């Protein structure tokens, strides 16, 4: 507890705080992110970095103009997967949230327990539309599925 108080303000060092919710979601999502990004890095051609260095690019230019565009689709996929996984983890939010703090999945669960209301249907529709929109934009931007 003393270590926590040395790094963070006192209200964030309780066993149930916004920081614990964040750490719980990060701990749950991190393995998925590591797997997705590692899969992308496994196919990373080192020869293109060597070619950029041979042509006079600095390490920063090589990373920004060569490495990052190759790794970016894996990072975007990992971020979307981590968000979807985290959004689905009602239990972590429910048990780690301090009193008075709720997340959208907890609010939806609480509202569904009482009764189905038009607000729940509207939120669900918005979530589906936004998710599909993000996936379509991502697929179009990174040309998933090959050239057309």
mmCIF file with all atom_site columns, C-alpha atoms in Angstrom:
data_model
loop_
_atom_site.group_PDB
_atom_site.id
_atom_site.type_symbol
_atom_site.label_atom_id
_atom_site.label_alt_id
_atom_site.label_comp_id
_atom_site.label_asym_id
_atom_site.label_entity_id
_atom_site.label_seq_id
_atom_site.pdbx_PDB_ins_code
_atom_site.Cartn_x
_atom_site.Cartn_y
_atom_site.Cartn_z
_atom_site.occupancy
_atom_site.B_iso_or_equiv
_atom_site.pdbx_formal_charge
_atom_site.auth_seq_id
_atom_site.auth_comp_id
_atom_site.auth_asym_id
_atom_site.auth_atom_id
_atom_site.pdbx_PDB_model_num
ATOM 1   C CA . UNK A 1 1   ? 0.000   0.000   0.000   1.00 0.00 ? 1   UNK A CA 1
ATOM 2   C CA . UNK A 1 2   ? 2.904   2.373   0.729   1.00 0.00 ? 2   UNK A CA 1
ATOM 3   C CA . UNK A 1 3   ? 4.341   1.707   -2.727  1.00 0.00 ? 3   UNK A CA 1
ATOM 4   C CA . UNK A 1 4   ? 1.006   2.524   -4.303  1.00 0.00 ? 4   UNK A CA 1
ATOM 5   C CA . UNK A 1 5   ? 0.672   5.759   -2.336  1.00 0.00 ? 5   UNK A CA 1
ATOM 6   C CA . UNK A 1 6   ? 4.176   6.787   -3.386  1.00 0.00 ? 6   UNK A CA 1
ATOM 7   C CA . UNK A 1 7   ? 3.194   6.519   -7.058  1.00 0.00 ? 7   UNK A CA 1
ATOM 8   C CA . UNK A 1 8   ? -0.526  7.362   -7.159  1.00 0.00 ? 8   UNK A CA 1
ATOM 9   C CA . UNK A 1 9   ? -2.808  9.681   -5.171  1.00 0.00 ? 9   UNK A CA 1
ATOM 10  C CA . UNK A 1 10  ? -4.587  8.034   -2.226  1.00 0.00 ? 10  UNK A CA 1
ATOM 11  C CA . UNK A 1 11  ? -8.019  7.627   -3.835  1.00 0.00 ? 11  UNK A CA 1
ATOM 12  C CA . UNK A 1 12  ? -6.497  5.431   -6.576  1.00 0.00 ? 12  UNK A CA 1
ATOM 13  C CA . UNK A 1 13  ? -4.822  3.025   -4.157  1.00 0.00 ? 13  UNK A CA 1
ATOM 14  C CA . UNK A 1 14  ? -7.960  1.355   -2.846  1.00 0.00 ? 14  UNK A CA 1
ATOM 15  C CA . UNK A 1 15  ? -8.660  -2.266  -3.845  1.00 0.00 ? 15  UNK A CA 1
ATOM 16  C CA . UNK A 1 16  ? -11.633 -1.048  -5.895  1.00 0.00 ? 16  UNK A CA 1
ATOM 17  C CA . UNK A 1 17  ? -10.924 2.013   -8.022  1.00 0.00 ? 17  UNK A CA 1
ATOM 18  C CA . UNK A 1 18  ? -10.812 3.150   -11.629 1.00 0.00 ? 18  UNK A CA 1
ATOM 19  C CA . UNK A 1 19  ? -7.162  2.120   -11.730 1.00 0.00 ? 19  UNK A CA 1
ATOM 20  C CA . UNK A 1 20  ? -8.018  -1.436  -10.669 1.00 0.00 ? 20  UNK A CA 1
ATOM 21  C CA . UNK A 1 21  ? -10.661 -1.610  -13.413 1.00 0.00 ? 21  UNK A CA 1
ATOM 22  C CA . UNK A 1 22  ? -8.069  -0.446  -15.945 1.00 0.00 ? 22  UNK A CA 1
ATOM 23  C CA . UNK A 1 23  ? -5.447  -2.907  -14.679 1.00 0.00 ? 23  UNK A CA 1
ATOM 24  C CA . UNK A 1 24  ? -7.987  -5.746  -14.729 1.00 0.00 ? 24  UNK A CA 1
ATOM 25  C CA . UNK A 1 25  ? -8.916  -5.054  -18.342 1.00 0.00 ? 25  UNK A CA 1
ATOM 26  C CA . UNK A 1 26  ? -5.271  -4.633  -19.376 1.00 0.00 ? 26  UNK A CA 1
ATOM 27  C CA . UNK A 1 27  ? -4.316  -7.891  -17.652 1.00 0.00 ? 27  UNK A CA 1
ATOM 28  C CA . UNK A 1 28  ? -7.116  -9.695  -19.462 1.00 0.00 ? 28  UNK A CA 1
ATOM 29  C CA . UNK A 1 29  ? -6.494  -8.174  -22.902 1.00 0.00 ? 29  UNK A CA 1
ATOM 30  C CA . UNK A 1 30  ? -2.684  -8.200  -22.936 1.00 0.00 ? 30  UNK A CA 1
ATOM 31  C CA . UNK A 1 31  ? -2.264  -11.897 -23.852 1.00 0.00 ? 31  UNK A CA 1
ATOM 32  C CA . UNK A 1 32  ? -4.539  -11.467 -26.864 1.00 0.00 ? 32  UNK A CA 1
ATOM 33  C CA . UNK A 1 33  ? -2.642  -8.376  -27.990 1.00 0.00 ? 33  UNK A CA 1
ATOM 34  C CA . UNK A 1 34  ? 0.694   -10.148 -27.618 1.00 0.00 ? 34  UNK A CA 1
ATOM 35  C CA . UNK A 1 35  ? -0.498  -13.088 -29.707 1.00 0.00 ? 35  UNK A CA 1
ATOM 36  C CA . UNK A 1 36  ? -1.905  -10.924 -32.525 1.00 0.00 ? 36  UNK A CA 1
ATOM 37  C CA . UNK A 1 37  ? 1.096   -8.581  -32.704 1.00 0.00 ? 37  UNK A CA 1
ATOM 38  C CA . UNK A 1 38  ? 3.541   -11.511 -32.424 1.00 0.00 ? 38  UNK A CA 1
ATOM 39  C CA . UNK A 1 39  ? 1.846   -13.206 -35.364 1.00 0.00 ? 39  UNK A CA 1
ATOM 40  C CA . UNK A 1 40  ? 2.317   -10.045 -37.417 1.00 0.00 ? 40  UNK A CA 1
ATOM 41  C CA . UNK A 1 41  ? 5.947   -9.723  -36.339 1.00 0.00 ? 41  UNK A CA 1
ATOM 42  C CA . UNK A 1 42  ? 6.658   -13.355 -37.236 1.00 0.00 ? 42  UNK A CA 1
ATOM 43  C CA . UNK A 1 43  ? 6.164   -12.513 -40.921 1.00 0.00 ? 43  UNK A CA 1
ATOM 44  C CA . UNK A 1 44  ? 8.123   -9.267  -40.686 1.00 0.00 ? 44  UNK A CA 1
ATOM 45  C CA . UNK A 1 45  ? 10.751  -9.088  -43.451 1.00 0.00 ? 45  UNK A CA 1
ATOM 46  C CA . UNK A 1 46  ? 13.969  -7.819  -41.852 1.00 0.00 ? 46  UNK A CA 1
ATOM 47  C CA . UNK A 1 47  ? 15.466  -7.285  -45.293 1.00 0.00 ? 47  UNK A CA 1
ATOM 48  C CA . UNK A 1 48  ? 13.348  -4.166  -45.876 1.00 0.00 ? 48  UNK A CA 1
ATOM 49  C CA . UNK A 1 49  ? 14.770  -2.539  -42.748 1.00 0.00 ? 49  UNK A CA 1
ATOM 50  C CA . UNK A 1 50  ? 18.275  -3.430  -43.918 1.00 0.00 ? 50  UNK A CA 1
ATOM 51  C CA . UNK A 1 51  ? 17.496  -1.989  -47.353 1.00 0.00 ? 51  UNK A CA 1
ATOM 52  C CA . UNK A 1 52  ? 16.271  1.275   -45.803 1.00 0.00 ? 52  UNK A CA 1
ATOM 53  C CA . UNK A 1 53  ? 19.425  1.506   -43.687 1.00 0.00 ? 53  UNK A CA 1
ATOM 54  C CA . UNK A 1 54  ? 21.585  0.794   -46.739 1.00 0.00 ? 54  UNK A CA 1
ATOM 55  C CA . UNK A 1 55  ? 19.830  3.602   -48.620 1.00 0.00 ? 55  UNK A CA 1
ATOM 56  C CA . UNK A 1 56  ? 20.698  6.059   -45.838 1.00 0.00 ? 56  UNK A CA 1
ATOM 57  C CA . UNK A 1 57  ? 17.570  6.148   -43.667 1.00 0.00 ? 57  UNK A CA 1
ATOM 58  C CA . UNK A 1 58  ? 18.041  6.927   -39.995 1.00 0.00 ? 58  UNK A CA 1
ATOM 59  C CA . UNK A 1 59  ? 16.684  4.423   -37.463 1.00 0.00 ? 59  UNK A CA 1
ATOM 60  C CA . UNK A 1 60  ? 13.701  6.719   -36.801 1.00 0.00 ? 60  UNK A CA 1
ATOM 61  C CA . UNK A 1 61  ? 12.940  7.079   -40.522 1.00 0.00 ? 61  UNK A CA 1
ATOM 62  C CA . UNK A 1 62  ? 13.249  3.330   -40.964 1.00 0.00 ? 62  UNK A CA 1
ATOM 63  C CA . UNK A 1 63  ? 10.802  2.697   -38.159 1.00 0.00 ? 63  UNK A CA 1
ATOM 64  C CA . UNK A 1 64  ? 8.317   5.382   -39.248 1.00 0.00 ? 64  UNK A CA 1
ATOM 65  C CA . UNK A 1 65  ? 8.328   4.747   -42.997 1.00 0.00 ? 65  UNK A CA 1
ATOM 66  C CA . UNK A 1 66  ? 9.126   1.039   -43.252 1.00 0.00 ? 66  UNK A CA 1
ATOM 67  C CA . UNK A 1 67  ? 8.512   -0.898  -40.039 1.00 0.00 ? 67  UNK A CA 1
ATOM 68  C CA . UNK A 1 68  ? 5.400   0.859   -38.744 1.00 0.00 ? 68  UNK A CA 1
ATOM 69  C CA . UNK A 1 69  ? 3.354   0.488   -41.967 1.00 0.00 ? 69  UNK A CA 1
ATOM 70  C CA . UNK A 1 70  ? 4.120   -3.238  -41.972 1.00 0.00 ? 70  UNK A CA 1
ATOM 71  C CA . UNK A 1 71  ? 3.248   -3.698  -38.288 1.00 0.00 ? 71  UNK A CA 1
ATOM 72  C CA . UNK A 1 72  ? 0.239   -1.308  -38.245 1.00 0.00 ? 72  UNK A CA 1
ATOM 73  C CA . UNK A 1 73  ? -2.457  -3.777  -39.406 1.00 0.00 ? 73  UNK A CA 1
ATOM 74  C CA . UNK A 1 74  ? -1.486  -6.148  -36.593 1.00 0.00 ? 74  UNK A CA 1
ATOM 75  C CA . UNK A 1 75  ? -1.556  -3.325  -34.058 1.00 0.00 ? 75  UNK A CA 1
ATOM 76  C CA . UNK A 1 76  ? -4.972  -2.123  -35.250 1.00 0.00 ? 76  UNK A CA 1
ATOM 77  C CA . UNK A 1 77  ? -6.352  -5.671  -35.189 1.00 0.00 ? 77  UNK A CA 1
ATOM 78  C CA . UNK A 1 78  ? -4.931  -6.195  -31.703 1.00 0.00 ? 78  UNK A CA 1
ATOM 79  C CA . UNK A 1 79  ? -6.438  -2.914  -30.478 1.00 0.00 ? 79  UNK A CA 1
ATOM 80  C CA . UNK A 1 80  ? -9.870  -3.794  -31.874 1.00 0.00 ? 80  UNK A CA 1
ATOM 81  C CA . UNK A 1 81  ? -9.651  -7.291  -30.411 1.00 0.00 ? 81  UNK A CA 1
ATOM 82  C CA . UNK A 1 82  ? -8.555  -5.918  -27.019 1.00 0.00 ? 82  UNK A CA 1
ATOM 83  C CA . UNK A 1 83  ? -11.425 -3.414  -27.041 1.00 0.00 ? 83  UNK A CA 1
ATOM 84  C CA . UNK A 1 84  ? -13.979 -6.084  -27.936 1.00 0.00 ? 84  UNK A CA 1
ATOM 85  C CA . UNK A 1 85  ? -12.616 -8.439  -25.282 1.00 0.00 ? 85  UNK A CA 1
ATOM 86  C CA . UNK A 1 86  ? -12.542 -5.715  -22.657 1.00 0.00 ? 86  UNK A CA 1
ATOM 87  C CA . UNK A 1 87  ? -16.030 -4.478  -23.531 1.00 0.00 ? 87  UNK A CA 1
ATOM 88  C CA . UNK A 1 88  ? -17.337 -8.021  -23.123 1.00 0.00 ? 88  UNK A CA 1
ATOM 89  C CA . UNK A 1 89  ? -15.843 -8.479  -19.639 1.00 0.00 ? 89  UNK A CA 1
ATOM 90  C CA . UNK A 1 90  ? -18.771 -7.500  -17.492 1.00 0.00 ? 90  UNK A CA 1
ATOM 91  C CA . UNK A 1 91  ? -17.465 -9.462  -14.498 1.00 0.00 ? 91  UNK A CA 1
ATOM 92  C CA . UNK A 1 92  ? -14.220 -7.489  -14.177 1.00 0.00 ? 92  UNK A CA 1
ATOM 93  C CA . UNK A 1 93  ? -16.042 -4.170  -14.315 1.00 0.00 ? 93  UNK A CA 1
ATOM 94  C CA . UNK A 1 94  ? -18.725 -5.362  -11.934 1.00 0.00 ? 94  UNK A CA 1
ATOM 95  C CA . UNK A 1 95  ? -16.406 -6.649  -9.216  1.00 0.00 ? 95  UNK A CA 1
ATOM 96  C CA . UNK A 1 96  ? -13.596 -4.082  -9.465  1.00 0.00 ? 96  UNK A CA 1
ATOM 97  C CA . UNK A 1 97  ? -15.648 -0.902  -9.801  1.00 0.00 ? 97  UNK A CA 1
ATOM 98  C CA . UNK A 1 98  ? -15.839 1.302   -6.726  1.00 0.00 ? 98  UNK A CA 1
ATOM 99  C CA . UNK A 1 99  ? -19.249 2.381   -5.442  1.00 0.00 ? 99  UNK A CA 1
ATOM 100 C CA . UNK A 1 100 ? -20.821 5.011   -7.662  1.00 0.00 ? 100 UNK A CA 1
ATOM 101 C CA . UNK A 1 101 ? -18.725 4.145   -10.728 1.00 0.00 ? 101 UNK A CA 1
ATOM 102 C CA . UNK A 1 102 ? -20.286 2.048   -13.463 1.00 0.00 ? 102 UNK A CA 1
ATOM 103 C CA . UNK A 1 103 ? -19.262 1.118   -16.965 1.00 0.00 ? 103 UNK A CA 1
ATOM 104 C CA . UNK A 1 104 ? -21.576 0.765   -19.946 1.00 0.00 ? 104 UNK A CA 1
ATOM 105 C CA . UNK A 1 105 ? -21.754 -3.064  -19.750 1.00 0.00 ? 105 UNK A CA 1
ATOM 106 C CA . UNK A 1 106 ? -22.667 -2.850  -16.053 1.00 0.00 ? 106 UNK A CA 1
ATOM 107 C CA . UNK A 1 107 ? -25.330 -0.229  -16.812 1.00 0.00 ? 107 UNK A CA 1
ATOM 108 C CA . UNK A 1 108 ? -26.771 -2.419  -19.572 1.00 0.00 ? 108 UNK A CA 1
ATOM 109 C CA . UNK A 1 109 ? -26.809 -5.474  -17.290 1.00 0.00 ? 109 UNK A CA 1
ATOM 110 C CA . UNK A 1 110 ? -28.498 -3.507  -14.511 1.00 0.00 ? 110 UNK A CA 1
ATOM 111 C CA . UNK A 1 111 ? -31.120 -2.124  -16.901 1.00 0.00 ? 111 UNK A CA 1
ATOM 112 C CA . UNK A 1 112 ? -31.817 -5.554  -18.407 1.00 0.00 ? 112 UNK A CA 1
ATOM 113 C CA . UNK A 1 113 ? -32.367 -7.059  -14.949 1.00 0.00 ? 113 UNK A CA 1
ATOM 114 C CA . UNK A 1 114 ? -35.126 -4.522  -14.336 1.00 0.00 ? 114 UNK A CA 1
ATOM 115 C CA . UNK A 1 115 ? -36.815 -4.626  -17.756 1.00 0.00 ? 115 UNK A CA 1
ATOM 116 C CA . UNK A 1 116 ? -36.052 -4.226  -21.437 1.00 0.00 ? 116 UNK A CA 1
ATOM 117 C CA . UNK A 1 117 ? -36.427 -0.592  -22.334 1.00 0.00 ? 117 UNK A CA 1
ATOM 118 C CA . UNK A 1 118 ? -36.100 1.251   -25.639 1.00 0.00 ? 118 UNK A CA 1
ATOM 119 C CA . UNK A 1 119 ? -32.840 2.755   -24.349 1.00 0.00 ? 119 UNK A CA 1
ATOM 120 C CA . UNK A 1 120 ? -31.229 -0.692  -24.191 1.00 0.00 ? 120 UNK A CA 1
ATOM 121 C CA . UNK A 1 121 ? -32.336 -1.436  -27.745 1.00 0.00 ? 121 UNK A CA 1
ATOM 122 C CA . UNK A 1 122 ? -30.983 1.931   -28.911 1.00 0.00 ? 122 UNK A CA 1
ATOM 123 C CA . UNK A 1 123 ? -27.631 1.419   -27.169 1.00 0.00 ? 123 UNK A CA 1
ATOM 124 C CA . UNK A 1 124 ? -27.352 -2.069  -28.648 1.00 0.00 ? 124 UNK A CA 1
ATOM 125 C CA . UNK A 1 125 ? -28.109 -0.755  -32.135 1.00 0.00 ? 125 UNK A CA 1
ATOM 126 C CA . UNK A 1 126 ? -25.541 2.026   -31.761 1.00 0.00 ? 126 UNK A CA 1
ATOM 127 C CA . UNK A 1 127 ? -22.902 -0.447  -30.571 1.00 0.00 ? 127 UNK A CA 1
ATOM 128 C CA . UNK A 1 128 ? -23.563 -2.751  -33.537 1.00 0.00 ? 128 UNK A CA 1
ATOM 129 C CA . UNK A 1 129 ? -23.547 0.095   -36.090 1.00 0.00 ? 129 UNK A CA 1
ATOM 130 C CA . UNK A 1 130 ? -20.372 1.681   -34.689 1.00 0.00 ? 130 UNK A CA 1
ATOM 131 C CA . UNK A 1 131 ? -18.617 -1.702  -34.509 1.00 0.00 ? 131 UNK A CA 1
ATOM 132 C CA . UNK A 1 132 ? -19.524 -2.548  -38.087 1.00 0.00 ? 132 UNK A CA 1
ATOM 133 C CA . UNK A 1 133 ? -18.485 0.920   -39.243 1.00 0.00 ? 133 UNK A CA 1
ATOM 134 C CA . UNK A 1 134 ? -15.095 0.641   -37.580 1.00 0.00 ? 134 UNK A CA 1
ATOM 135 C CA . UNK A 1 135 ? -14.556 -2.818  -39.034 1.00 0.00 ? 135 UNK A CA 1
ATOM 136 C CA . UNK A 1 136 ? -15.536 -1.698  -42.553 1.00 0.00 ? 136 UNK A CA 1
ATOM 137 C CA . UNK A 1 137 ? -13.291 1.368   -42.383 1.00 0.00 ? 137 UNK A CA 1
ATOM 138 C CA . UNK A 1 138 ? -10.409 -0.715  -41.062 1.00 0.00 ? 138 UNK A CA 1
ATOM 139 C CA . UNK A 1 139 ? -10.903 -3.390  -43.704 1.00 0.00 ? 139 UNK A CA 1
ATOM 140 C CA . UNK A 1 140 ? -11.058 -0.770  -46.442 1.00 0.00 ? 140 UNK A CA 1
ATOM 141 C CA . UNK A 1 141 ? -8.041  1.157   -45.162 1.00 0.00 ? 141 UNK A CA 1
ATOM 142 C CA . UNK A 1 142 ? -5.819  -1.903  -44.793 1.00 0.00 ? 142 UNK A CA 1
ATOM 143 C CA . UNK A 1 143 ? -7.317  -3.736  -47.768 1.00 0.00 ? 143 UNK A CA 1
ATOM 144 C CA . UNK A 1 144 ? -8.082  -6.911  -45.833 1.00 0.00 ? 144 UNK A CA 1
ATOM 145 C CA . UNK A 1 145 ? -9.209  -9.605  -48.220 1.00 0.00 ? 145 UNK A CA 1
ATOM 146 C CA . UNK A 1 146 ? -6.777  -8.644  -50.976 1.00 0.00 ? 146 UNK A CA 1
ATOM 147 C CA . UNK A 1 147 ? -6.729  -6.100  -53.771 1.00 0.00 ? 147 UNK A CA 1
ATOM 148 C CA . UNK A 1 148 ? -9.870  -5.224  -55.709 1.00 0.00 ? 148 UNK A CA 1
#
